[in-house]
């Protein structure tokens, strides 16, 4: 169930994009080859035409208690969008191979085998027409794939 704060947030986003949000989820980990990586994840949503993802400033915590750090890096807001029609591939890959891809600056991701599926984290890889490769650790990856397929076919 959405809190009043969450409802207000969704309404503000809908006003900004000029339409209703038809799909939304949270990615607990995110990366884009050659660009950025977020260990704490991003909010991902769609109006049916485009997918938008953004992060939020997150202060370090231990067991929910904020801690102060001396060398805190300056926070820069991440907000990126891409047309649903630009998605050319969606695949499930191992998180480890996604991390290797981010580190090396090229797609070295690999599909999980049976052991990987049982013992390793699996993430969703999204490849766009412009060559961008994004990785999302989604809470409901099958729901994302179904929504992306539907929005691509309507575009």
CSV table of N, CA and C in Angstrom, one decimal:
chain,number,residue,atom,x,y,z
A,1,UNK,N,0.8,-1.2,0.0
A,1,UNK,CA,0.0,0.0,0.0
A,1,UNK,C,0.9,1.2,0.0
A,2,UNK,N,0.5,2.2,-0.8
A,2,UNK,CA,1.3,3.4,-0.9
A,2,UNK,C,1.0,4.4,0.3
A,3,UNK,N,2.0,5.0,0.8
A,3,UNK,CA,1.9,6.0,1.8
A,3,UNK,C,1.5,7.3,1.1
A,4,UNK,N,1.1,8.3,2.0
A,4,UNK,CA,0.7,9.6,1.4
A,4,UNK,C,1.9,10.2,0.7
A,5,UNK,N,3.1,10.1,1.3
A,5,UNK,CA,4.3,10.6,0.7
A,5,UNK,C,4.6,10.0,-0.7
A,6,UNK,N,4.4,8.7,-0.8
A,6,UNK,CA,4.6,8.0,-2.1
A,6,UNK,C,3.6,8.4,-3.1
A,7,UNK,N,2.3,8.5,-2.7
A,7,UNK,CA,1.3,9.0,-3.6
A,7,UNK,C,1.6,10.4,-4.1
A,8,UNK,N,2.0,11.3,-3.3
A,8,UNK,CA,2.4,12.6,-3.7
A,8,UNK,C,3.6,12.6,-4.7
A,9,UNK,N,4.5,11.7,-4.4
A,9,UNK,CA,5.7,11.6,-5.2
A,9,UNK,C,5.3,11.1,-6.6
A,10,UNK,N,4.4,10.1,-6.7
A,10,UNK,CA,4.0,9.6,-8.0
A,10,UNK,C,3.2,10.6,-8.7
A,11,UNK,N,2.3,11.4,-8.0
A,11,UNK,CA,1.5,12.4,-8.7
A,11,UNK,C,2.5,13.5,-9.3
A,12,UNK,N,3.5,13.9,-8.5
A,12,UNK,CA,4.4,14.9,-9.0
A,12,UNK,C,5.2,14.4,-10.3
A,13,UNK,N,5.5,13.1,-10.3
A,13,UNK,CA,6.2,12.5,-11.5
A,13,UNK,C,5.3,12.5,-12.7
A,14,UNK,N,4.0,12.2,-12.4
A,14,UNK,CA,3.0,12.1,-13.5
A,14,UNK,C,2.8,13.5,-14.1
A,15,UNK,N,2.8,14.6,-13.2
A,15,UNK,CA,2.7,15.9,-13.7
A,15,UNK,C,3.9,16.3,-14.6
A,16,UNK,N,5.1,15.9,-14.1
A,16,UNK,CA,6.3,16.2,-14.8
A,16,UNK,C,6.4,15.5,-16.2
A,17,UNK,N,5.9,14.3,-16.3
A,17,UNK,CA,6.0,13.6,-17.6
A,17,UNK,C,4.8,13.8,-18.5
A,18,UNK,N,3.8,14.4,-17.9
A,18,UNK,CA,2.6,14.8,-18.7
A,18,UNK,C,1.7,13.6,-19.0
A,19,UNK,N,1.7,12.6,-18.1
A,19,UNK,CA,0.8,11.4,-18.3
A,19,UNK,C,0.9,10.5,-17.1
A,20,UNK,N,0.1,9.4,-17.1
A,20,UNK,CA,0.0,8.5,-16.0
A,20,UNK,C,1.2,7.6,-16.0
A,21,UNK,N,1.6,7.2,-14.9
A,21,UNK,CA,2.7,6.2,-14.7
A,21,UNK,C,2.0,4.8,-14.8
A,22,UNK,N,2.3,4.0,-15.9
A,22,UNK,CA,1.7,2.8,-16.1
A,22,UNK,C,2.5,1.6,-15.5
A,23,UNK,N,3.7,1.8,-15.2
A,23,UNK,CA,4.6,0.8,-14.7
A,23,UNK,C,5.6,1.5,-13.8
A,24,UNK,N,5.9,0.8,-12.6
A,24,UNK,CA,6.9,1.4,-11.7
A,24,UNK,C,7.5,0.2,-10.9
A,25,UNK,N,8.8,0.4,-10.6
A,25,UNK,CA,9.4,-0.6,-9.7
A,25,UNK,C,10.7,0.0,-9.2
A,26,UNK,N,11.4,-0.7,-8.4
A,26,UNK,CA,12.7,-0.3,-7.8
A,26,UNK,C,13.7,-1.3,-8.2
A,27,UNK,N,14.9,-0.8,-8.6
A,27,UNK,CA,16.0,-1.6,-8.9
A,27,UNK,C,17.0,-1.4,-7.7
A,28,UNK,N,17.3,-2.5,-7.0
A,28,UNK,CA,18.2,-2.4,-5.8
A,28,UNK,C,19.6,-2.2,-6.2
A,29,UNK,N,20.0,-2.4,-7.4
A,29,UNK,CA,21.3,-2.1,-7.9
A,29,UNK,C,21.2,-1.8,-9.4
A,30,UNK,N,22.1,-0.9,-9.9
A,30,UNK,CA,22.0,-0.4,-11.3
A,30,UNK,C,23.4,-0.1,-11.8
A,31,UNK,N,23.5,-0.3,-13.1
A,31,UNK,CA,24.8,0.2,-13.8
A,31,UNK,C,24.5,0.4,-15.2
A,32,UNK,N,25.3,1.3,-15.8
A,32,UNK,CA,25.3,1.5,-17.3
A,32,UNK,C,26.7,1.5,-17.7
A,33,UNK,N,27.1,0.7,-18.7
A,33,UNK,CA,28.4,0.5,-19.1
A,33,UNK,C,29.0,1.9,-19.6
A,34,UNK,N,30.1,2.2,-19.1
A,34,UNK,CA,30.8,3.5,-19.5
A,34,UNK,C,30.2,4.7,-18.9
A,35,UNK,N,29.3,4.6,-18.0
A,35,UNK,CA,28.6,5.7,-17.4
A,35,UNK,C,28.6,5.5,-15.9
A,36,UNK,N,27.4,5.4,-15.3
A,36,UNK,CA,27.3,5.4,-13.9
A,36,UNK,C,26.9,4.0,-13.3
A,37,UNK,N,27.1,3.9,-12.0
A,37,UNK,CA,26.7,2.7,-11.2
A,37,UNK,C,26.1,3.2,-9.9
A,38,UNK,N,25.0,2.6,-9.5
A,38,UNK,CA,24.4,2.9,-8.2
A,38,UNK,C,24.3,1.6,-7.4
A,39,UNK,N,25.0,1.6,-6.3
A,39,UNK,CA,24.9,0.4,-5.4
A,39,UNK,C,23.6,0.3,-4.7
A,40,UNK,N,23.0,1.5,-4.4
A,40,UNK,CA,21.7,1.5,-3.7
A,40,UNK,C,20.5,1.6,-4.6
A,41,UNK,N,20.7,1.5,-5.9
A,41,UNK,CA,19.5,1.4,-6.8
A,41,UNK,C,18.9,2.7,-7.3
A,42,UNK,N,17.9,2.4,-8.1
A,42,UNK,CA,17.2,3.5,-8.8
A,42,UNK,C,15.7,3.2,-8.8
A,43,UNK,N,14.9,4.2,-8.9
A,43,UNK,CA,13.4,4.1,-9.1
A,43,UNK,C,13.2,4.1,-10.6
A,44,UNK,N,12.5,3.1,-11.2
A,44,UNK,CA,12.3,2.9,-12.6
A,44,UNK,C,10.8,3.0,-12.9
A,45,UNK,N,10.4,3.8,-13.8
A,45,UNK,CA,9.0,3.9,-14.1
A,45,UNK,C,8.7,4.2,-15.6
A,46,UNK,N,7.5,4.1,-16.0
A,46,UNK,CA,7.2,4.3,-17.4
A,46,UNK,C,5.8,4.8,-17.6
A,47,UNK,N,5.6,5.7,-18.6
A,47,UNK,CA,4.3,6.2,-19.0
A,47,UNK,C,3.8,5.4,-20.2
A,48,UNK,N,4.5,4.3,-20.6
A,48,UNK,CA,4.1,3.5,-21.7
A,48,UNK,C,4.8,3.9,-23.0
A,49,UNK,N,5.4,5.0,-23.0
A,49,UNK,CA,6.2,5.5,-24.2
A,49,UNK,C,7.7,5.4,-23.9
A,50,UNK,N,8.1,5.9,-22.7
A,50,UNK,CA,9.5,6.0,-22.3
A,50,UNK,C,9.6,5.3,-20.9
A,51,UNK,N,10.9,4.9,-20.7
A,51,UNK,CA,11.2,4.4,-19.3
A,51,UNK,C,12.1,5.5,-18.7
A,52,UNK,N,11.9,5.8,-17.5
A,52,UNK,CA,12.7,6.9,-16.8
A,52,UNK,C,13.2,6.2,-15.5
A,53,UNK,N,14.5,6.5,-15.2
A,53,UNK,CA,15.0,6.0,-13.9
A,53,UNK,C,15.8,7.1,-13.3
A,54,UNK,N,15.7,7.2,-12.0
A,54,UNK,CA,16.3,8.2,-11.2
A,54,UNK,C,16.7,7.7,-9.9
A,55,UNK,N,17.7,8.3,-9.3
A,55,UNK,CA,18.2,7.9,-7.9
A,55,UNK,C,17.9,9.1,-7.0
A,56,UNK,N,18.2,8.8,-5.7
A,56,UNK,CA,17.9,9.8,-4.7
A,56,UNK,C,19.2,9.8,-3.8
A,57,UNK,N,19.4,11.0,-3.2
A,57,UNK,CA,20.6,11.0,-2.3
A,57,UNK,C,20.3,10.1,-1.1
A,58,UNK,N,21.3,9.4,-0.8
A,58,UNK,CA,21.2,8.4,0.3
A,58,UNK,C,22.4,8.6,1.2
A,59,UNK,N,22.1,8.9,2.4
A,59,UNK,CA,23.2,9.1,3.4
A,59,UNK,C,23.6,7.8,4.0
A,60,UNK,N,24.9,7.5,4.3
A,60,UNK,CA,25.3,6.3,4.9
A,60,UNK,C,24.6,6.0,6.2
A,61,UNK,N,24.3,4.7,6.4
A,61,UNK,CA,23.6,4.3,7.6
A,61,UNK,C,24.1,2.9,8.0
A,62,UNK,N,24.0,2.6,9.3
A,62,UNK,CA,24.3,1.3,9.9
A,62,UNK,C,23.1,1.0,10.7
A,63,UNK,N,22.4,-0.1,10.3
A,63,UNK,CA,21.2,-0.6,11.0
A,63,UNK,C,20.2,0.6,11.0
A,64,UNK,N,20.1,1.4,10.0
A,64,UNK,CA,19.1,2.4,9.9
A,64,UNK,C,19.5,3.7,10.7
A,65,UNK,N,20.6,3.7,11.3
A,65,UNK,CA,21.1,4.9,12.0
A,65,UNK,C,22.1,5.6,11.1
A,66,UNK,N,21.8,6.9,10.8
A,66,UNK,CA,22.7,7.7,10.0
A,66,UNK,C,24.1,7.8,10.6
A,67,UNK,N,25.1,7.7,9.8
A,67,UNK,CA,26.5,7.9,10.3
A,67,UNK,C,27.1,9.1,9.5
A,68,UNK,N,28.0,9.8,10.1
A,68,UNK,CA,28.7,10.9,9.5
A,68,UNK,C,30.0,10.3,8.9
A,69,UNK,N,30.3,10.8,7.7
A,69,UNK,CA,31.6,10.4,7.0
A,69,UNK,C,32.4,11.7,6.7
A,70,UNK,N,33.7,11.5,6.8
A,70,UNK,CA,34.6,12.7,6.5
A,70,UNK,C,34.7,13.0,5.1
A,71,UNK,N,34.8,12.0,4.2
A,71,UNK,CA,35.1,12.2,2.8
A,71,UNK,C,33.9,11.9,1.9
A,72,UNK,N,32.7,12.5,2.3
A,72,UNK,CA,31.5,12.2,1.5
A,72,UNK,C,31.6,12.9,0.2
A,73,UNK,N,31.4,12.1,-0.9
A,73,UNK,CA,31.4,12.6,-2.2
A,73,UNK,C,30.2,13.5,-2.5
A,74,UNK,N,30.4,14.5,-3.3
A,74,UNK,CA,29.2,15.3,-3.6
A,74,UNK,C,28.2,14.5,-4.4
A,75,UNK,N,27.0,14.6,-4.0
A,75,UNK,CA,25.9,13.9,-4.7
A,75,UNK,C,25.5,14.6,-6.0
A,76,UNK,N,25.3,13.8,-7.0
A,76,UNK,CA,24.8,14.3,-8.3
A,76,UNK,C,23.6,13.5,-8.7
A,77,UNK,N,22.5,14.2,-8.8
A,77,UNK,CA,21.2,13.5,-9.2
A,77,UNK,C,21.3,12.8,-10.5
A,78,UNK,N,20.8,11.6,-10.6
A,78,UNK,CA,20.8,10.8,-11.8
A,78,UNK,C,19.4,10.7,-12.3
A,79,UNK,N,19.1,11.1,-13.5
A,79,UNK,CA,17.8,11.0,-14.0
A,79,UNK,C,17.9,10.8,-15.5
A,80,UNK,N,17.6,9.6,-16.0
A,80,UNK,CA,17.8,9.3,-17.4
A,80,UNK,C,16.5,8.7,-18.0
A,81,UNK,N,16.2,8.9,-19.2
A,81,UNK,CA,15.1,8.3,-19.9
A,81,UNK,C,15.5,7.8,-21.2
A,82,UNK,N,14.7,6.8,-21.7
A,82,UNK,CA,14.9,6.3,-23.0
A,82,UNK,C,13.5,5.8,-23.6
A,83,UNK,N,13.3,5.9,-24.9
A,83,UNK,CA,12.0,5.4,-25.4
A,83,UNK,C,11.9,3.9,-25.3
A,84,UNK,N,10.8,3.4,-25.0
A,84,UNK,CA,10.5,2.0,-24.9
A,84,UNK,C,10.9,1.3,-26.3
A,85,UNK,N,10.6,2.1,-27.4
A,85,UNK,CA,10.9,1.5,-28.7
A,85,UNK,C,12.4,1.3,-29.0
A,86,UNK,N,13.3,1.9,-28.2
A,86,UNK,CA,14.7,1.8,-28.3
A,86,UNK,C,15.3,0.5,-27.7
A,87,UNK,N,14.5,-0.2,-27.0
A,87,UNK,CA,15.0,-1.5,-26.4
A,87,UNK,C,15.1,-2.5,-27.5
A,88,UNK,N,16.3,-3.0,-27.7
A,88,UNK,CA,16.5,-4.1,-28.7
A,88,UNK,C,16.7,-5.5,-28.0
A,89,UNK,N,17.1,-5.5,-26.7
A,89,UNK,CA,17.3,-6.8,-26.1
A,89,UNK,C,17.1,-6.6,-24.6
A,90,UNK,N,16.4,-7.6,-24.0
A,90,UNK,CA,16.3,-7.8,-22.6
A,90,UNK,C,16.7,-9.2,-22.2
A,91,UNK,N,17.7,-9.3,-21.3
A,91,UNK,CA,18.2,-10.7,-21.0
A,91,UNK,C,18.5,-10.7,-19.5
A,92,UNK,N,18.5,-11.9,-19.0
A,92,UNK,CA,18.9,-12.1,-17.6
A,92,UNK,C,20.4,-12.6,-17.6
A,93,UNK,N,21.2,-11.9,-16.8
A,93,UNK,CA,22.7,-12.2,-16.7
A,93,UNK,C,23.1,-12.3,-15.3
A,94,UNK,N,24.3,-12.9,-15.0
A,94,UNK,CA,24.8,-12.9,-13.7
A,94,UNK,C,25.2,-11.5,-13.2
A,95,UNK,N,24.9,-11.2,-12.0
A,95,UNK,CA,25.3,-9.9,-11.5
A,95,UNK,C,26.9,-9.7,-11.6
A,96,UNK,N,27.6,-10.8,-11.3
A,96,UNK,CA,29.0,-10.7,-11.3
A,96,UNK,C,29.5,-10.4,-12.7
A,97,UNK,N,28.9,-11.0,-13.7
A,97,UNK,CA,29.4,-10.6,-15.1
A,97,UNK,C,29.0,-9.2,-15.5
A,98,UNK,N,27.9,-8.7,-14.9
A,98,UNK,CA,27.5,-7.3,-15.2
A,98,UNK,C,28.5,-6.4,-14.5
A,99,UNK,N,28.9,-6.7,-13.3
A,99,UNK,CA,29.9,-5.9,-12.6
A,99,UNK,C,31.3,-5.9,-13.4
A,100,UNK,N,31.6,-7.1,-13.9
A,100,UNK,CA,32.9,-7.1,-14.7
A,100,UNK,C,32.7,-6.3,-16.0
A,101,UNK,N,31.5,-6.3,-16.6
A,101,UNK,CA,31.2,-5.4,-17.7
A,101,UNK,C,31.4,-3.9,-17.4
A,102,UNK,N,30.9,-3.5,-16.3
A,102,UNK,CA,31.0,-2.1,-15.8
A,102,UNK,C,32.4,-1.8,-15.6
A,103,UNK,N,33.2,-2.6,-15.0
A,103,UNK,CA,34.6,-2.4,-14.7
A,103,UNK,C,35.4,-2.3,-15.9
A,104,UNK,N,35.1,-3.1,-16.9
A,104,UNK,CA,35.9,-3.2,-18.2
A,104,UNK,C,35.4,-2.2,-19.3
A,105,UNK,N,34.2,-1.7,-19.1
A,105,UNK,CA,33.7,-0.7,-20.1
A,105,UNK,C,33.2,-1.4,-21.3
A,106,UNK,N,32.9,-2.7,-21.3
A,106,UNK,CA,32.3,-3.3,-22.5
A,106,UNK,C,31.5,-4.5,-22.0
A,107,UNK,N,30.5,-4.9,-22.8
A,107,UNK,CA,29.6,-6.0,-22.4
A,107,UNK,C,30.3,-7.3,-22.4
A,108,UNK,N,30.6,-7.8,-21.2
A,108,UNK,CA,31.1,-9.2,-21.0
A,108,UNK,C,30.1,-10.0,-20.2
A,109,UNK,N,28.9,-9.6,-20.2
A,109,UNK,CA,27.9,-10.3,-19.4
A,109,UNK,C,27.6,-11.7,-20.0
A,110,UNK,N,27.1,-12.6,-19.1
A,110,UNK,CA,26.8,-13.9,-19.5
A,110,UNK,C,25.5,-14.4,-18.9
A,111,UNK,N,24.9,-15.2,-19.7
A,111,UNK,CA,23.6,-15.8,-19.2
A,111,UNK,C,23.9,-16.8,-18.1
A,112,UNK,N,23.0,-16.9,-17.1
A,112,UNK,CA,23.3,-17.8,-16.0
A,112,UNK,C,23.0,-19.3,-16.3
A,113,UNK,N,23.9,-20.1,-15.8
A,113,UNK,CA,23.6,-21.6,-15.9
A,113,UNK,C,22.8,-22.0,-14.7
A,114,UNK,N,22.5,-23.3,-14.6
A,114,UNK,CA,21.7,-23.8,-13.5
A,114,UNK,C,22.3,-23.5,-12.1
A,115,UNK,N,23.6,-23.6,-12.0
A,115,UNK,CA,24.2,-23.3,-10.7
A,115,UNK,C,24.2,-21.8,-10.4
A,116,UNK,N,24.4,-21.0,-11.4
A,116,UNK,CA,24.3,-19.6,-11.2
A,116,UNK,C,22.9,-19.2,-10.7
A,117,UNK,N,21.9,-19.8,-11.3
A,117,UNK,CA,20.5,-19.5,-10.9
A,117,UNK,C,20.2,-19.8,-9.5
A,118,UNK,N,20.9,-20.9,-9.0
A,118,UNK,CA,20.7,-21.3,-7.6
A,118,UNK,C,21.6,-20.6,-6.6
A,119,UNK,N,22.7,-20.1,-7.0
A,119,UNK,CA,23.7,-19.6,-6.0
A,119,UNK,C,24.2,-18.1,-6.3
A,120,UNK,N,23.8,-17.5,-7.4
A,120,UNK,CA,24.3,-16.2,-7.7
A,120,UNK,C,23.2,-15.2,-7.9
A,121,UNK,N,23.5,-14.0,-7.7
A,121,UNK,CA,22.5,-12.9,-8.0
A,121,UNK,C,22.4,-12.8,-9.5
A,122,UNK,N,21.2,-12.6,-10.0
A,122,UNK,CA,20.9,-12.5,-11.4
A,122,UNK,C,20.3,-11.1,-11.6
A,123,UNK,N,20.7,-10.4,-12.7
A,123,UNK,CA,20.2,-9.1,-13.0
A,123,UNK,C,19.6,-9.0,-14.4
A,124,UNK,N,18.9,-8.0,-14.7
A,124,UNK,CA,18.3,-7.8,-16.0
A,124,UNK,C,19.2,-6.9,-16.8
A,125,UNK,N,19.6,-7.3,-18.0
A,125,UNK,CA,20.4,-6.5,-19.0
A,125,UNK,C,19.4,-5.9,-20.0
A,126,UNK,N,19.6,-4.6,-20.3
A,126,UNK,CA,18.8,-4.0,-21.3
A,126,UNK,C,19.7,-3.3,-22.3
A,127,UNK,N,19.6,-3.7,-23.5
A,127,UNK,CA,20.4,-3.1,-24.6
A,127,UNK,C,19.6,-2.2,-25.4
A,128,UNK,N,20.1,-0.9,-25.7
A,128,UNK,CA,19.3,0.1,-26.4
A,128,UNK,C,19.9,0.2,-27.8
A,129,UNK,N,19.1,0.8,-28.7
A,129,UNK,CA,19.5,1.1,-30.1
A,129,UNK,C,20.8,1.9,-30.2
A,130,UNK,N,21.0,2.8,-29.2
A,130,UNK,CA,22.2,3.7,-29.3
A,130,UNK,C,23.5,3.0,-28.7
A,131,UNK,N,23.3,1.7,-28.4
A,131,UNK,CA,24.5,0.9,-27.9
A,131,UNK,C,24.6,0.9,-26.4
A,132,UNK,N,23.8,1.7,-25.7
A,132,UNK,CA,23.9,1.6,-24.2
A,132,UNK,C,23.5,0.3,-23.7
A,133,UNK,N,24.2,-0.2,-22.7
A,133,UNK,CA,23.9,-1.4,-22.0
A,133,UNK,C,23.7,-1.1,-20.5
A,134,UNK,N,22.5,-1.4,-20.0
A,134,UNK,CA,22.1,-1.1,-18.7
A,134,UNK,C,21.8,-2.4,-17.9
A,135,UNK,N,22.1,-2.4,-16.6
A,135,UNK,CA,21.8,-3.5,-15.8
A,135,UNK,C,21.0,-3.1,-14.6
A,136,UNK,N,19.9,-3.8,-14.3
A,136,UNK,CA,19.0,-3.5,-13.2
A,136,UNK,C,18.8,-4.8,-12.4
A,137,UNK,N,18.9,-4.7,-11.1
A,137,UNK,CA,18.6,-5.7,-10.2
A,137,UNK,C,17.1,-5.5,-9.7
A,138,UNK,N,16.2,-6.0,-10.5
A,138,UNK,CA,14.8,-5.7,-10.3
A,138,UNK,C,14.1,-6.6,-9.3
A,139,UNK,N,13.1,-6.1,-8.7
A,139,UNK,CA,12.4,-6.9,-7.7
A,139,UNK,C,11.5,-7.9,-8.4
A,140,UNK,N,10.9,-7.5,-9.6
A,140,UNK,CA,10.0,-8.4,-10.4
A,140,UNK,C,10.5,-8.3,-11.8
A,141,UNK,N,11.6,-9.0,-12.2
A,141,UNK,CA,12.1,-8.9,-13.6
A,141,UNK,C,11.1,-9.3,-14.7
A,142,UNK,N,10.3,-10.4,-14.4
A,142,UNK,CA,9.4,-10.8,-15.4
A,142,UNK,C,8.3,-9.8,-15.7
A,143,UNK,N,7.9,-9.0,-14.7
A,143,UNK,CA,6.9,-8.0,-14.8
A,143,UNK,C,7.5,-6.8,-15.7
A,144,UNK,N,8.8,-6.5,-15.5
A,144,UNK,CA,9.4,-5.5,-16.3
A,144,UNK,C,9.5,-5.9,-17.7
A,145,UNK,N,9.9,-7.2,-18.0
A,145,UNK,CA,10.0,-7.7,-19.3
A,145,UNK,C,8.7,-7.6,-20.0
A,146,UNK,N,7.6,-8.0,-19.4
A,146,UNK,CA,6.3,-8.0,-20.0
A,146,UNK,C,5.8,-6.6,-20.3
A,147,UNK,N,6.1,-5.7,-19.4
A,147,UNK,CA,5.7,-4.3,-19.6
A,147,UNK,C,6.6,-3.7,-20.8
A,148,UNK,N,7.8,-4.0,-20.8
A,148,UNK,CA,8.7,-3.5,-21.9
A,148,UNK,C,8.2,-4.0,-23.2
A,149,UNK,N,7.9,-5.3,-23.3
A,149,UNK,CA,7.4,-5.9,-24.6
A,149,UNK,C,6.1,-5.2,-25.0
A,150,UNK,N,5.2,-5.0,-24.0
A,150,UNK,CA,3.9,-4.4,-24.3
A,150,UNK,C,4.1,-2.9,-24.8
A,151,UNK,N,5.0,-2.2,-24.1
A,151,UNK,CA,5.2,-0.8,-24.5
A,151,UNK,C,5.9,-0.7,-25.8
A,152,UNK,N,6.8,-1.6,-26.1
A,152,UNK,CA,7.5,-1.6,-27.4
A,152,UNK,C,6.6,-1.8,-28.5
A,153,UNK,N,5.7,-2.8,-28.4
A,153,UNK,CA,4.7,-3.1,-29.4
A,153,UNK,C,3.7,-2.0,-29.7
A,154,UNK,N,3.4,-1.2,-28.6
A,154,UNK,CA,2.5,-0.1,-28.8
A,154,UNK,C,3.1,1.2,-29.4
A,155,UNK,N,4.5,1.2,-29.4
A,155,UNK,CA,5.2,2.4,-29.9
A,155,UNK,C,5.2,2.5,-31.4
